[in-house]
Coordinates of C-alpha atoms in Angstrom, one line a residue:
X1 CA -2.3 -14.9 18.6
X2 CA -3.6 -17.1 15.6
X3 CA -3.7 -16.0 12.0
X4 CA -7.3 -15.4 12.0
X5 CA -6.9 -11.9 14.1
X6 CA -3.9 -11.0 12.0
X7 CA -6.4 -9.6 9.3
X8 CA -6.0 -6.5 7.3
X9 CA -7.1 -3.5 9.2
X10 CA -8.5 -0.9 6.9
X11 CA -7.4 2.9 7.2
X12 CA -10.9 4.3 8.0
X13 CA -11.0 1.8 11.6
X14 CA -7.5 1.9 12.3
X15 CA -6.2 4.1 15.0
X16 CA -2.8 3.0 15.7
X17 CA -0.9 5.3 13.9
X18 CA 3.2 4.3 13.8
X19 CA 5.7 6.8 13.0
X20 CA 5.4 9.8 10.5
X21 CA 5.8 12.3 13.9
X22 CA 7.1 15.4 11.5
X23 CA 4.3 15.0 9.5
X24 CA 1.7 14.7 11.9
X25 CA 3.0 17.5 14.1
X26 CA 2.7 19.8 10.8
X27 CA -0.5 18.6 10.1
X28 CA -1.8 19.5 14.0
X29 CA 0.6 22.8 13.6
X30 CA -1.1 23.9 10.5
X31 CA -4.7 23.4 11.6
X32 CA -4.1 25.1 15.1
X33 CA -2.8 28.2 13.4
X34 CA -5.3 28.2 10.9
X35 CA -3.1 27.7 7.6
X36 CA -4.4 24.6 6.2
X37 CA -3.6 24.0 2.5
X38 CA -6.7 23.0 1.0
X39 CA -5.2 20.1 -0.8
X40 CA -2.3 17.9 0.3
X41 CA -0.4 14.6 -1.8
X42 CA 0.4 12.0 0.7
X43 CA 3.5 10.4 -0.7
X44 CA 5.5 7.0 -0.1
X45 CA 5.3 3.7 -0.6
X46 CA 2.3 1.3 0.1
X47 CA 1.4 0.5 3.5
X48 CA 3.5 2.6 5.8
X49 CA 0.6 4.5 7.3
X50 CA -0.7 7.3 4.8
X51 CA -4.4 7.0 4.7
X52 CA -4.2 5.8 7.9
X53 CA -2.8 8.9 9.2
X54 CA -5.9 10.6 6.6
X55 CA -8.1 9.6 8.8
X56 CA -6.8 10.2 11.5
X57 CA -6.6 13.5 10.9
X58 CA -10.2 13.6 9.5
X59 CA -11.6 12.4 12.8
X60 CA -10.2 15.6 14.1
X61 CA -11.3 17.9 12.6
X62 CA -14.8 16.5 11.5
X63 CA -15.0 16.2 15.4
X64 CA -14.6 19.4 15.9
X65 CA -11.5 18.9 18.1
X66 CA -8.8 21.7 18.8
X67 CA -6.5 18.7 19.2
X68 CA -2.7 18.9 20.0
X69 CA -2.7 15.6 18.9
X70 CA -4.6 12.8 17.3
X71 CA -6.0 10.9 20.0
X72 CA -10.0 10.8 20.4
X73 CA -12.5 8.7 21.5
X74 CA -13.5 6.1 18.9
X75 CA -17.0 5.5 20.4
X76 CA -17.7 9.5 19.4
X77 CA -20.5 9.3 16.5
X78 CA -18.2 11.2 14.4
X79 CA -15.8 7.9 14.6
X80 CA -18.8 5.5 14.1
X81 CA -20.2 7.5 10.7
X82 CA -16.7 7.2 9.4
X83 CA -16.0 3.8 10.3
X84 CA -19.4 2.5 8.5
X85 CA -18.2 5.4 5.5
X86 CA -21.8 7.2 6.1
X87 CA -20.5 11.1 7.6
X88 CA -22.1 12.9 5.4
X89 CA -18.8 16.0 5.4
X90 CA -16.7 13.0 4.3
X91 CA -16.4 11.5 0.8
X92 CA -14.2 9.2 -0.2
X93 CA -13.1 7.9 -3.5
X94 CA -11.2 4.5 -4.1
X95 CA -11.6 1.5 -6.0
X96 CA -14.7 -0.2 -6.4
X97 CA -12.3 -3.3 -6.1
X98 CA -8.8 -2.7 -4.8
X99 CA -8.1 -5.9 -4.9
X100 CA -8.8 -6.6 -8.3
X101 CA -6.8 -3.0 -9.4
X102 CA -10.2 -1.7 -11.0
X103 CA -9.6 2.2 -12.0
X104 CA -11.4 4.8 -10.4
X105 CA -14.2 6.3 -12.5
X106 CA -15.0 9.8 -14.1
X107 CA -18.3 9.2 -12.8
X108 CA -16.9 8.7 -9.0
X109 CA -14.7 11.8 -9.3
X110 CA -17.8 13.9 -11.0
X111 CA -19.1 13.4 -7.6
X112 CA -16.4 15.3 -5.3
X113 CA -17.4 18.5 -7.3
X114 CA -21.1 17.9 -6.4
X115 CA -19.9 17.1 -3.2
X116 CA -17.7 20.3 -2.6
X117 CA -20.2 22.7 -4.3
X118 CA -23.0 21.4 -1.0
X119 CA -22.2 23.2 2.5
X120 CA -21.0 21.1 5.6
X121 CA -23.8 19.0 7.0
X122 CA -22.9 18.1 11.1
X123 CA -19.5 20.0 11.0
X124 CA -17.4 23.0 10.1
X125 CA -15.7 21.3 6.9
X126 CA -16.0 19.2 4.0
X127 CA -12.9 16.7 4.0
X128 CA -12.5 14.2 0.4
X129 CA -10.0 11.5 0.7
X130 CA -8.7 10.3 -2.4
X131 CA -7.1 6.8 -2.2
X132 CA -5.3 6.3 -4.5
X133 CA -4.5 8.8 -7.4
X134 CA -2.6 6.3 -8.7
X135 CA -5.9 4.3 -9.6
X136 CA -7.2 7.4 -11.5
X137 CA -7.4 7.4 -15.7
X138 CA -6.6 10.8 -17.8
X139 CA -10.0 11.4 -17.6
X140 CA -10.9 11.1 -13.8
X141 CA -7.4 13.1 -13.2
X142 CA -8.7 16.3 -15.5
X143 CA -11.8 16.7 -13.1
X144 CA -9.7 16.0 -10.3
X145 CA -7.7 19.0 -11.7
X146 CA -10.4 21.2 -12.2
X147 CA -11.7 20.9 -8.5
X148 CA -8.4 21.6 -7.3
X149 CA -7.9 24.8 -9.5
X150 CA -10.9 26.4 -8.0
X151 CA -11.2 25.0 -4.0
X152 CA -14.1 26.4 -2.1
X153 CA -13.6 27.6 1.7
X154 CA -13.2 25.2 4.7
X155 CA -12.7 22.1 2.4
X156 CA -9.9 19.5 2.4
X157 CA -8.5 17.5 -0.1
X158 CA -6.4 14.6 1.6
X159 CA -4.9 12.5 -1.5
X160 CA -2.9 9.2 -1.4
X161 CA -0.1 8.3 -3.8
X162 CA 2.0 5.5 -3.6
X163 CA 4.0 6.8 -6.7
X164 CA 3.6 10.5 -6.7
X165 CA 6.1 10.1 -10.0
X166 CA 3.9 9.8 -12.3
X167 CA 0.8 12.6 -10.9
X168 CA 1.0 14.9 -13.6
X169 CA 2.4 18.0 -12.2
X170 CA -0.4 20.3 -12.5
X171 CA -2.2 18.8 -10.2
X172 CA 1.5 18.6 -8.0
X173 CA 1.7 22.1 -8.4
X174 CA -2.2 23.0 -6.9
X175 CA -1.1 20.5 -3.6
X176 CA 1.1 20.1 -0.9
X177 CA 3.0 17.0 -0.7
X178 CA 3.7 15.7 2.6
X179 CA 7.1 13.0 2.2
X180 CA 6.2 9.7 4.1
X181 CA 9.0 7.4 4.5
X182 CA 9.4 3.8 5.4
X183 CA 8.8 3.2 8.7
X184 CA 12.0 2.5 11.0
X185 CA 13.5 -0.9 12.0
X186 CA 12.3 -0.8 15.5
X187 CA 9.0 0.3 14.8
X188 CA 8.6 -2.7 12.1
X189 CA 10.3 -5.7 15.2
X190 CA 8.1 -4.2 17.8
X191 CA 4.4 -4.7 15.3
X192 CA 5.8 -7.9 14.4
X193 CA 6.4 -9.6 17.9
X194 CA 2.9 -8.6 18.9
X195 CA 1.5 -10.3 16.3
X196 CA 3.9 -13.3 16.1
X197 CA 5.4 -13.7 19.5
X198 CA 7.2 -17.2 18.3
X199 CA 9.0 -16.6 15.4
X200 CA 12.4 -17.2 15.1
X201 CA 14.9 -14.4 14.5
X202 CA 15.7 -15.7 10.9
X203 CA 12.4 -15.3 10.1
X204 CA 11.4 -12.0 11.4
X205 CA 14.8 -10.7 9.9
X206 CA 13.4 -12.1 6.4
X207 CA 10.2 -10.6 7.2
X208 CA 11.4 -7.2 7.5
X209 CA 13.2 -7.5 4.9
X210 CA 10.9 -8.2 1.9
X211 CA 8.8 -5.6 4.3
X212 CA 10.9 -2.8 4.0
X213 CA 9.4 -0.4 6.3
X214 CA 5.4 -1.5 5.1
X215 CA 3.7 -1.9 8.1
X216 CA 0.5 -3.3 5.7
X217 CA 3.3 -5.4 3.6
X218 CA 4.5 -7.2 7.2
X219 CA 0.9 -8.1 8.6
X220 CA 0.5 -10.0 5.2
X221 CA 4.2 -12.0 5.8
X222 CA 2.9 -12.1 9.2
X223 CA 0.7 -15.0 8.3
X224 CA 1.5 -18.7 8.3
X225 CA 0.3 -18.9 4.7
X226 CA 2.7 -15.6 3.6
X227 CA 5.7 -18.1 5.5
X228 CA 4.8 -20.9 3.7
X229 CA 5.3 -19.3 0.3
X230 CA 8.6 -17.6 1.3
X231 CA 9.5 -21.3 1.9
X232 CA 8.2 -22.7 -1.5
X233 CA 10.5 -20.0 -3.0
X234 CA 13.4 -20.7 -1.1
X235 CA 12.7 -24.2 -1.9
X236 CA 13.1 -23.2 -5.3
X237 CA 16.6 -21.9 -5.3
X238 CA 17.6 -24.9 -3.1
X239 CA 16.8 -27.5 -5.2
X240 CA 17.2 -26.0 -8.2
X241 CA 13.8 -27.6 -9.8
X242 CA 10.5 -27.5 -10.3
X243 CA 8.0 -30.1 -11.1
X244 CA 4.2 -30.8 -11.4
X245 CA 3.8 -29.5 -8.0
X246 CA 4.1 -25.9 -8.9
X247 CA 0.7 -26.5 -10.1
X248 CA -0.3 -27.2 -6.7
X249 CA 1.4 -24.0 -5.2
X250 CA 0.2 -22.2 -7.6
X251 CA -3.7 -23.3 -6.9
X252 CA -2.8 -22.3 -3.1
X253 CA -1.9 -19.4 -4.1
X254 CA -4.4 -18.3 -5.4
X255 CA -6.9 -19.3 -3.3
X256 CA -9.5 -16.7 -1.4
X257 CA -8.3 -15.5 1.4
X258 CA -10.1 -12.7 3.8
X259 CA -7.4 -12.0 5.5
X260 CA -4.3 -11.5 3.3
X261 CA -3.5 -11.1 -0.5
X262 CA -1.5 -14.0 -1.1
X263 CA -0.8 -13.2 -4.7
X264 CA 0.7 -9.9 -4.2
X265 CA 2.9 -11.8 -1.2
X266 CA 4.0 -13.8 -4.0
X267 CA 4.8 -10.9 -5.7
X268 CA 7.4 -9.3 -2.9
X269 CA 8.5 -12.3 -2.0
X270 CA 10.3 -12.9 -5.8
X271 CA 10.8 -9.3 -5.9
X272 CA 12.9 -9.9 -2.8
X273 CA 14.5 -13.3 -3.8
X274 CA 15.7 -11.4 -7.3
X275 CA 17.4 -8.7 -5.6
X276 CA 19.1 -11.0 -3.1
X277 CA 20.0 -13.3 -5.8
X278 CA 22.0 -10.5 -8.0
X279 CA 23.7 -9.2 -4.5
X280 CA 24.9 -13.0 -4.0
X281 CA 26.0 -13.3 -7.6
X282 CA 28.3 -10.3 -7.8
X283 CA 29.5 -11.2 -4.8
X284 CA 30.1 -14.8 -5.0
X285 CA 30.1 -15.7 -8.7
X286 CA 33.5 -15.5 -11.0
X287 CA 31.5 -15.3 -14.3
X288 CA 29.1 -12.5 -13.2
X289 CA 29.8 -10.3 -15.7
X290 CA 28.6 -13.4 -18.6
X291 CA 25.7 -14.6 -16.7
X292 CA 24.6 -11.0 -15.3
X293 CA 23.2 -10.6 -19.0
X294 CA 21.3 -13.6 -18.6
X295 CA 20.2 -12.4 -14.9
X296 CA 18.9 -9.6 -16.4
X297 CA 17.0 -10.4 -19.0
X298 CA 15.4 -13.3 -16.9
X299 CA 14.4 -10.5 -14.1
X300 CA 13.3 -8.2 -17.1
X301 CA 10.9 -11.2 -17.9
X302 CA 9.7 -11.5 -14.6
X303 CA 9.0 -8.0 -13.9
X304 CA 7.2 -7.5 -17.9
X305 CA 4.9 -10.3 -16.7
X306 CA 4.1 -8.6 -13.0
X307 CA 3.3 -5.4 -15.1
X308 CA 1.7 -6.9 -17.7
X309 CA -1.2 -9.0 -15.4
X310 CA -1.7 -5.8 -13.3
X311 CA -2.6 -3.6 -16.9
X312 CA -4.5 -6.8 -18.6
X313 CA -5.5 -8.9 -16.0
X314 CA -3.5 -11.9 -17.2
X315 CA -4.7 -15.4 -15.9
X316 CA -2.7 -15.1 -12.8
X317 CA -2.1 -19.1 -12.7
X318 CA -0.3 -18.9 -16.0
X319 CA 1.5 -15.7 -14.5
X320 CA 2.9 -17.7 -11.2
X321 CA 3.8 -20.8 -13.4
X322 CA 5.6 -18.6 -15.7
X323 CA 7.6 -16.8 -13.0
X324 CA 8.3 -20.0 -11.2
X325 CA 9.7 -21.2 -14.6
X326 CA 12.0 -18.0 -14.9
X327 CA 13.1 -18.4 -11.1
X328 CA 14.6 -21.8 -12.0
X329 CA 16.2 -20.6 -14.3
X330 CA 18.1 -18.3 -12.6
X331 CA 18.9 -21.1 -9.7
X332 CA 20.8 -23.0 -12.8
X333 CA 23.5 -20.1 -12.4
X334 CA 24.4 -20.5 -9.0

């Protein structure tokens, strides 16, 4: 299998669902018997399978399906409207540009309640899917809020949060939150040895690793280009410098790619490399306790200038050659 057809897969045309079998057997449970909520938080981290699995069950039920579980035929037209996001019983509100962390806008949520307020076109139901919340201002969130405090009959409100911490709690409070957790080890060795037969077992244990239990984080470290910048950062801590050619990496990474986000790969690989380092460092170093201060600090650094490009869209070049420049200075500690 070449890198080309390891490729994202979006939610709305994926039907391999991995894991989640409580969830999904309440979900099935719930409809069967007729006691649907009309609003549920899907919770966990990114890329283990939630709006995935909201579409999955949307399918369903837009199908008209009295399923006992979430297989179906994908060449149905109900599939086919959803895949080319035209079924006129589903809306769905994300990011005009996910990849660029644009917000979602009042003017996008104002059209749920228009949405709602219309009876069910080709099916029994009206189904939104909201992915994320965590894209969603003060002001989208309040008409959010005001939908939920007033849901209309045979309508479903499926929403995504990657950090249901910080959704205000009144709108917590109107929804049920379903619990998704990382996927399991096995799961995670079985997706990656389809689509990377040949790697060795060092590097599908780093893999999973820097995955942990993201099913979309391990298709991106899947790719040749995700292992070559794992290797540019363990380069780093090996040699212990850095010279013009950071400028280099740092143009590679941030080439276009279709098929994988190699900026945010960046991003978990030093995530990863930090925490590994501070393990090794209490472990192994005698003057931990002086230079943890000075581990700290540098990871605070790293971590303000991750936070700060994702808020203010920071020239990401001058982001990567800053936390390149903070790495090696942790590597001087070793």
């Amino acid at each position: 299998m070449n890198d080309d057809s390891i490729g994202k897969v979006i939610p709305r045309s994926n039907y391999s669902i991995l894991g989640h079998k409580q969830n999904i057997d309440f979900l099935i449970g719930s409809f069967l018997n007729n006691s649907m909520h009309h609003a549920y938080i899907f919770s966990g981290n990114k890329g283990i399978g939630k709006a995935t699995l909201a579409y999955a069950i949307t399918r369903n039920i837009l199908s008209g399906n009295n399923f006992n579980d979430l297989s179906i035929d994908k060449n149905n037209k109900v599939c086919k409207l959803i895949e080319a996001n035209s079924h006129p019983d589903l809306l769905v509100i994300e990011p005009e540009d996910p990849e660029k962390k644009t917000f979602i806008s009042i003017d996008q949520v104002r059209k749920c309640s228009e949405f709602f307020n219309q009876t069910p076109s080709i099916s029994n139901w009206r189904i939104c899917i909201l992915d994320s919340i965590d894209f969603m201002d003060i002001s989208s969130t309040n008409t959010i809020l005001k939908i939920l405090e007033e849901p209309p009959t045979n309508c479903l409100f499926l929403i995504i949060s990657h950090n249901v911490e910080k959704v205000i709690d009144t709108i917590k409070s109107r929804c049920l939150e379903l619990k998704f957790q990382n996927l399991k080890n096995e799961i995670m060795i079985k997706k990656i040895k389809i689509l990377k037969p040949n790697l060795l077992k060092n590097e599908i244990d780093r893999i999973l690793d820097i995955s942990d239990g993201s099913i979309g984080k391990l298709i991106n470290l899947s790719h040749s280009d995700s292992l070559k910048i794992q290797g540019e950062i363990d380069k780093i801590f090996n040699e212990r410098k850095i010279d013009e050619s950071v400028y280099n990496f740092s143009d590679f990474i941030l080439k276009e790619d279709t098929n994988i986000n190699k900026f945010e790969v960046f991003i978990d690989v030093v995530n990863n490399k930090l925490n590994s380092f501070i393990k090794e460092l209490a472990i192994n170093n005698t003057n931990f306790i002086q230079n943890s201060i000075m581990v700290f600090k540098i990871r605070d650094t790293i971590l303000n200038l991750i936070s700060q490009e994702r808020i203010f869209k920071l020239n990401k070049k001058q982001v990567i050659v800053s936390i390149i420049s903070n790495l090696n200075k942790i590597t001087k500690l070793q």
